[in-house]
Amino acid sequence: MDPAQPAAPPRTDPAQEARARMVDALRRDGRVRSDTVAWAMSAVPRHLFLPDATVETAYADSAVVTKVVAGVALSSASQPSMVAIMLEQLDLHPGQRVLEIGAGTGYNAALIARLVGASGAVTTVDIDEDIVVAAAGHLVAAGYPDVVLVTGDGALGHPPGAPYDRVVLTVGSADLRPEWIAQLAPDGRLLLPLRVRGSQLSVAFDLGADGLLRSTSVRSCAFIRLRGAGAGAEPVAALGTDGWSAEPADPGTPVPDPDALRAAVDRPGTEEPLGVRLSAADVWDGLGLWLALGEPRTLRLVARGTAAESPAAAGLVAVAGARATIALPGTGGFVALVQDDAGGPARMRCHGDPGCDAVARLGALVDVWVAAGRPHAADLQLTAFPQGCAATPAAGDCLVELGSATLLVEYLGPVA
Ligand SMILES: C[S@@+](CC[C@H](N)C(=O)[O-])C[C@H]1O[C@@H](n2cnc3c(N)ncnc32)[C@H](O)[C@@H]1O
């Protein structure tokens, strides 16, 4: 070698470099917190689970949709940020037995297998045979042939492998199925994207000796919904055909007459200042969730497609390809939160005739949220009382009925 020439850089694998960049970014953003999760995400070759995607796409911090039927995304590789957040919530250790519901590409199962090691065991279930067949190929190609793949409805768990130290869903549920709890080991942890009053929350629950599940962490998330026996009804009402919809916070509370709501959408009226600026995250899991918990009649109002471009959508908050806001129905209309894209505080806008009560109630709830320090999903403490464990509420407790359990929802810290 000519000493005058600089040494040639070592030959590197572009996928390995992209993976290292992904993990660095996830660490910087605080999504990856532990060395073990960083080690697993640095080791598992995500691109082998997405053979149809470019290396760039495979390592971008985005979900990659892998199966679409009739315009609906049925499967995806979850966003790396979310994968990291959930792995941190799971707190895996060598030797643990894990059940994953929602095998998808198999990527998360490989990460779990890496973290529980050869002395652990991973079973992953998907409802679609073609997804399971593809995931099996990916897992073998990536060097994780011992992951057990099952085609079936994960609503039922997978009794043959129970008990599990961890049961994790990577698909959204509106219920805490008794099967998942029954298949947990004593002190086991159930982690799932759970729909609570219209927000999807990634909740890690620890099973207590008293049969109750207590959350150890709560994060915001957005997952594809469970199909099959645990699918549940989708509480969304279309307001006409141009992309307006209303989602009631409490699925037990019917949407007020959709035609009347639609007429009110087209009749924006007086506005009152609020004095707070809202982020997209506030609309769903900050103020939005606070309002939905305090006032079950709360609606999320969403404008998609052409509706998002219409004058009535001006002032709604831009969220993932749509515009959305929170609304409180009144007698002949509703009051909604709006703000300008350019900046400035939010306002309460009356549509139709919501009546003074709705305006005063919305304003009062917003004031309490601000006084409480603008709490978010991460500030929540959830206790689940499965069927057979009766909740004994104190005055003022917020109880949310799921299909098979009652949730006690509290905010941590000094909430006014
Ligand atoms: C977001 S993807 C999971 C991502 C996956 N963990 C990965 O690492 O690629 C959600 C998956 O849940 C599956 N799914 C939906 N309903 C299900 C059910 N009832 N039982 C099992 N899997 C289900 C879908 O088919 C889809 O593959």
XYZ file of C-alpha atoms and ligand atoms in Angstrom:
443
model
C 0.000 0.000 0.000
C 1.319 3.472 -0.907
C 1.635 5.339 2.433
C 1.022 8.643 0.579
C -2.472 7.482 -0.393
C -5.272 7.742 2.168
C -6.573 4.354 3.277
C -9.672 3.303 1.325
C -12.755 3.542 3.482
C -13.940 0.134 4.649
C -16.618 -1.363 2.403
C -19.943 -0.951 4.170
C -23.350 -2.408 3.687
C -25.883 0.359 2.808
C -28.621 -1.443 4.769
C -26.415 -1.644 7.835
C -25.597 2.059 7.531
C -29.269 2.963 7.134
C -30.094 0.849 10.170
C -27.414 2.556 12.253
C -28.785 5.978 11.203
C -32.317 4.877 12.121
C -31.247 3.739 15.593
C -29.212 6.929 16.182
C -32.224 9.057 15.274
C -34.555 6.997 17.494
C -32.127 7.433 20.385
C -31.858 11.193 19.791
C -35.663 11.521 19.756
C -35.942 9.543 22.989
C -37.909 6.692 21.364
C -35.102 4.234 22.100
C -34.076 4.657 25.725
C -32.330 1.432 26.697
C -29.162 -0.148 25.386
C -30.970 -3.466 24.951
C -33.609 -2.045 22.576
C -30.873 -0.145 20.671
C -28.887 -3.389 20.412
C -31.881 -5.367 19.092
C -32.911 -2.691 16.559
C -29.290 -2.429 15.391
C -29.115 -6.171 14.877
C -32.414 -7.065 13.164
C -32.334 -6.327 9.414
C -35.692 -4.561 8.895
C -35.240 -4.505 5.094
C -35.455 -8.327 4.988
C -39.005 -8.027 6.380
C -39.916 -5.559 3.613
C -38.495 -7.249 0.498
C -40.581 -5.078 -1.863
C -39.414 -1.781 -0.340
C -36.183 0.098 -0.998
C -33.605 0.174 1.790
C -34.407 3.869 2.213
C -38.104 3.140 2.734
C -37.425 0.198 5.034
C -35.344 2.359 7.388
C -37.384 5.585 7.193
C -39.347 6.417 10.330
C -42.681 5.558 8.738
C -45.093 2.676 8.731
C -44.948 0.690 5.475
C -48.321 -0.643 4.348
C -47.977 -4.205 3.048
C -51.565 -5.325 2.394
C -54.517 -3.284 1.127
C -57.959 -4.656 0.309
C -60.680 -2.431 -1.191
C -58.698 0.665 -0.264
C -58.317 -0.351 3.380
C -54.856 -1.028 4.836
C -55.016 -4.440 6.520
C -51.355 -4.958 7.356
C -48.164 -2.949 7.688
C -44.735 -2.859 9.236
C -45.266 -0.429 12.098
C -43.361 2.861 12.266
C -39.907 2.264 13.834
C -40.581 4.994 16.460
C -43.676 3.141 17.593
C -41.893 -0.211 17.530
C -39.192 1.267 19.794
C -41.705 2.894 22.164
C -43.567 -0.403 22.572
C -40.390 -2.454 23.058
C -39.413 -0.060 25.846
C -42.890 -0.432 27.357
C -42.599 -4.239 27.157
C -39.329 -4.345 29.164
C -38.237 -7.746 27.853
C -35.680 -10.023 29.500
C -33.864 -13.190 28.401
C -35.852 -16.362 28.986
C -39.318 -14.768 28.782
C -42.243 -16.302 26.928
C -44.028 -13.823 24.670
C -47.234 -13.916 22.624
C -47.564 -11.296 19.874
C -50.942 -10.712 18.215
C -50.488 -9.181 14.765
C -47.476 -10.906 13.161
C -47.544 -8.662 10.067
C -44.110 -8.788 8.447
C -42.554 -10.631 11.410
C -40.150 -7.732 12.142
C -41.357 -7.048 15.687
C -41.387 -10.780 16.481
C -37.720 -10.940 15.426
C -36.881 -8.011 17.726
C -38.697 -9.716 20.592
C -36.890 -12.996 19.825
C -33.575 -11.155 19.925
C -34.411 -9.654 23.337
C -35.679 -12.848 25.012
C -32.814 -14.883 23.526
C -32.491 -18.615 22.939
C -33.844 -19.402 26.414
C -37.055 -17.479 25.681
C -39.959 -18.297 23.350
C -41.913 -16.147 20.898
C -45.253 -17.018 19.337
C -46.842 -14.610 16.875
C -50.378 -14.854 15.478
C -51.929 -13.276 12.405
C -55.465 -13.655 11.113
C -54.418 -13.957 7.445
C -52.665 -17.065 6.159
C -50.845 -15.171 3.365
C -49.391 -12.761 5.921
C -48.194 -15.655 8.093
C -46.573 -17.426 5.120
C -44.706 -14.261 4.128
C -43.656 -13.535 7.733
C -42.282 -17.077 8.075
C -40.084 -16.501 5.011
C -38.830 -13.175 6.380
C -38.023 -14.662 9.795
C -36.015 -17.508 8.261
C -34.159 -15.126 5.917
C -33.278 -12.851 8.848
C -32.085 -15.712 11.062
C -35.041 -16.121 13.453
C -36.451 -19.537 12.459
C -37.508 -20.423 16.021
C -40.343 -17.896 16.212
C -43.598 -19.889 16.236
C -46.081 -18.559 13.654
C -49.786 -19.244 13.986
C -52.670 -18.410 11.656
C -55.700 -17.600 13.769
C -57.818 -14.974 15.414
C -55.640 -13.327 18.050
C -58.781 -12.246 19.912
C -58.601 -15.733 21.387
C -54.896 -15.500 22.206
C -53.042 -18.781 21.730
C -53.740 -21.113 24.688
C -51.233 -23.871 23.739
C -48.266 -21.592 24.522
C -49.675 -20.071 27.745
C -48.803 -18.813 30.272
C -46.930 -15.865 28.747
C -44.769 -13.334 30.560
C -45.810 -10.804 27.952
C -48.839 -10.572 25.657
C -48.450 -7.780 23.103
C -50.875 -6.627 20.439
C -49.570 -4.703 17.452
C -53.125 -4.097 16.272
C -55.708 -1.811 17.889
C -58.445 -3.082 20.195
C -61.404 -1.438 21.896
C -61.554 -4.133 24.573
C -59.434 -6.064 27.038
C -60.290 -9.620 26.012
C -60.510 -12.082 28.934
C -58.455 -14.589 26.881
C -55.395 -12.298 26.900
C -55.602 -11.827 30.657
C -56.213 -15.549 31.314
C -53.111 -16.458 29.288
C -50.823 -14.084 31.221
C -48.419 -15.506 33.807
C -48.708 -14.115 37.363
C -47.109 -10.629 37.283
C -47.292 -10.777 33.476
C -47.597 -7.671 31.312
C -50.232 -6.989 28.643
C -49.317 -4.264 26.144
C -51.838 -3.128 23.579
C -53.078 -0.205 21.504
C -56.364 0.391 23.357
C -59.153 2.673 22.202
C -60.230 4.881 25.109
C -62.956 7.455 24.385
C -61.860 7.764 20.763
C -58.081 7.971 21.395
C -55.787 5.023 20.754
C -53.345 4.565 23.609
C -50.453 2.130 23.863
C -50.981 0.880 27.412
C -48.675 -1.475 29.332
C -50.730 -3.179 32.042
C -49.249 -5.321 34.808
C -51.440 -8.102 36.161
C -51.778 -7.955 39.951
C -52.413 -10.815 42.363
C -55.897 -9.290 42.895
C -56.730 -9.830 39.209
C -56.643 -6.102 38.371
C -54.461 -4.661 35.623
C -52.606 -1.450 36.428
C -50.874 0.642 33.794
C -47.143 1.181 34.090
C -46.956 3.465 31.038
C -49.311 5.028 28.527
C -48.300 6.478 25.145
C -50.156 7.819 22.108
C -50.368 5.519 19.090
C -52.254 4.854 15.847
C -52.634 1.237 14.767
C -54.671 -0.723 12.240
C -57.735 -2.145 14.003
C -58.308 -5.731 15.059
C -60.386 -7.835 12.669
C -62.299 -10.992 13.594
C -64.146 -11.749 16.818
C -62.650 -8.756 18.652
C -63.329 -6.199 15.911
C -66.242 -4.391 17.588
C -68.347 -1.712 15.974
C -66.690 1.287 14.367
C -68.302 4.349 15.937
C -67.968 6.713 12.979
C -70.896 8.471 11.299
C -70.492 9.906 7.798
C -71.961 13.412 7.483
C -72.848 13.301 3.793
C -70.643 11.861 1.072
C -67.866 14.433 0.698
C -65.606 13.302 3.539
C -67.061 14.840 6.705
C -67.430 12.425 9.609
C -68.186 12.564 13.308
C -66.697 10.145 15.827
C -68.369 10.007 19.237
C -65.921 9.757 22.127
C -68.125 7.257 23.887
C -69.280 4.476 21.537
C -72.308 4.023 23.813
C -73.438 7.584 23.061
C -75.149 7.734 19.663
C -73.982 10.416 17.232
C -76.573 13.216 17.245
C -78.661 13.286 14.067
C -75.973 13.231 11.302
C -78.151 15.356 8.940
C -78.572 18.035 11.602
C -74.855 17.923 12.377
C -74.061 18.291 8.683
C -76.408 21.263 8.371
C -74.606 22.837 11.340
C -71.178 22.207 9.738
C -72.321 24.430 6.863
C -73.569 27.178 9.225
C -70.465 28.526 11.033
C -71.435 31.404 13.310
C -70.054 33.430 16.189
C -66.623 32.815 17.682
C -65.210 33.299 21.181
C -61.505 33.454 22.065
C -59.943 30.633 24.080
C -56.357 31.759 24.628
C -54.636 28.399 23.998
C -52.837 27.142 20.908
C -53.427 23.466 20.062
C -51.088 20.993 18.355
C -52.383 18.032 16.351
C -51.427 15.817 19.320
C -53.564 18.009 21.585
C -56.632 17.450 19.412
C -56.463 13.704 19.921
C -54.623 12.783 23.090
C -54.218 16.023 25.014
C -57.216 18.308 25.237
C -59.257 15.966 23.018
C -58.925 13.055 25.418
C -59.404 15.310 28.443
C -62.683 16.593 26.993
C -63.797 13.119 25.950
C -63.216 11.804 29.468
C -64.948 14.745 31.130
C -67.830 14.977 28.675
C -68.798 11.707 26.900
C -70.905 13.634 24.334
C -67.669 15.056 22.849
C -67.253 14.391 19.122
C -64.132 14.316 16.998
C -65.105 16.042 13.777
C -62.943 15.006 10.814
C -62.772 16.378 7.259
C -61.022 14.126 4.750
C -60.523 14.402 0.980
C -62.450 17.262 -0.629
C -64.075 18.129 2.705
C -60.633 19.029 4.091
C -60.345 21.729 1.390
C -63.809 23.190 1.974
C -64.319 26.597 3.646
C -66.066 24.904 6.604
C -62.831 23.000 7.346
C -60.826 26.229 7.630
C -59.676 26.459 11.217
C -59.718 22.736 11.871
C -56.306 21.365 12.893
C -54.251 19.578 10.221
C -53.730 15.933 11.222
C -52.216 13.197 8.999
C -53.792 14.105 5.640
C -57.041 15.402 7.139
C -58.405 18.224 9.260
C -59.945 17.538 12.618
C -61.280 19.158 15.707
C -63.181 18.507 18.881
C -66.820 19.498 19.111
C -69.439 19.520 21.819
C -73.026 19.125 20.604
C -75.763 21.331 21.994
C -79.459 21.749 21.328
C -79.444 22.782 17.641
C -75.808 22.529 16.608
C -72.362 22.222 18.111
C -69.445 24.292 19.308
C -66.020 23.410 17.872
C -62.415 24.416 18.520
C -60.740 26.204 15.596
C -57.505 28.086 15.016
C -55.578 29.673 12.142
C -52.825 27.684 10.394
C -50.595 30.767 10.556
C -50.596 30.826 14.356
C -52.475 32.483 17.168
C -54.706 31.062 19.853
C -57.655 28.740 19.313
C -61.272 29.918 19.331
C -64.635 28.316 20.055
C -66.823 28.494 16.943
C -70.576 27.919 17.093
C -72.127 25.907 14.249
C -75.916 26.096 14.010
C -77.279 26.894 17.453
C -75.395 24.915 20.106
C -76.889 26.961 22.925
C -74.996 28.808 25.633
C -74.667 25.740 27.866
C -72.469 23.885 25.375
C -70.251 26.941 24.859
C -69.852 27.520 28.606
C -69.216 23.814 29.273
C -66.527 23.558 26.568
C -64.838 26.755 27.755
C -64.847 25.553 31.380
C -63.331 22.152 30.490
C -60.580 23.811 28.433
C -59.763 26.170 31.340
C -59.371 23.239 33.734
C -57.112 21.393 31.228
C -54.853 24.454 30.936
C -54.806 24.965 34.731
C -53.838 21.278 35.128
C -50.733 21.832 32.971
C -52.154 20.585 29.652
C -51.945 16.846 30.548
C -51.510 14.265 27.781
C -51.827 10.521 27.276
C -48.483 9.915 29.027
C -49.932 11.486 32.187
C -52.663 8.864 32.478
C -52.941 6.074 35.005
C -55.379 3.313 34.015
C -56.691 0.517 36.213
C -58.678 -2.238 34.520
C -61.272 -4.272 36.396
C -61.855 -7.389 34.286
C -65.241 -9.099 34.364
C -65.797 -10.524 37.833
C -63.650 -7.841 39.561
C -66.131 -5.133 40.507
C -64.930 -1.531 40.363
C -65.747 0.417 43.542
C -65.721 4.000 42.303
C -65.240 7.004 44.518
C -67.185 10.187 43.830
C -65.776 11.917 40.756
C -63.967 8.832 39.399
C -63.937 8.537 35.617
C -65.003 5.014 34.635
C -64.979 3.885 31.009
C -66.850 0.707 30.070
C -65.040 -1.553 27.612
C -66.737 -4.719 26.365
C -65.174 -7.067 28.951
C -63.682 -4.749 31.559
C -64.202 -1.419 33.296
C -61.389 1.126 33.165
C -60.710 3.614 35.916
C -58.999 6.547 34.218
C -56.986 9.018 36.281
C -54.466 11.705 35.472
C -51.168 11.465 37.341
C -49.725 14.445 39.129
C -51.247 17.643 40.391
C -54.315 17.858 38.186
C -56.680 20.651 39.160
C -49.681 -3.256 12.140
S -49.706 -4.885 11.611
C -48.546 -5.667 12.680
C -47.120 -5.302 12.422
C -46.158 -6.394 12.811
N -46.077 -6.604 14.216
C -44.787 -6.208 12.199
O -43.784 -6.199 12.932
O -44.706 -6.086 10.983
C -51.220 -5.497 12.264
C -51.450 -6.950 11.928
O -52.533 -7.422 12.727
C -53.186 -8.407 11.991
N -54.500 -8.684 12.582
C -55.659 -7.987 12.471
N -56.626 -8.577 13.178
C -56.079 -9.673 13.757
C -56.571 -10.689 14.599
N -57.838 -10.702 14.993
N -55.722 -11.663 14.982
C -54.431 -11.686 14.583
N -53.907 -10.730 13.778
C -54.718 -9.750 13.372
C -53.230 -7.844 10.584
O -53.473 -8.862 9.634
C -51.866 -7.206 10.499
O -50.949 -8.068 9.885
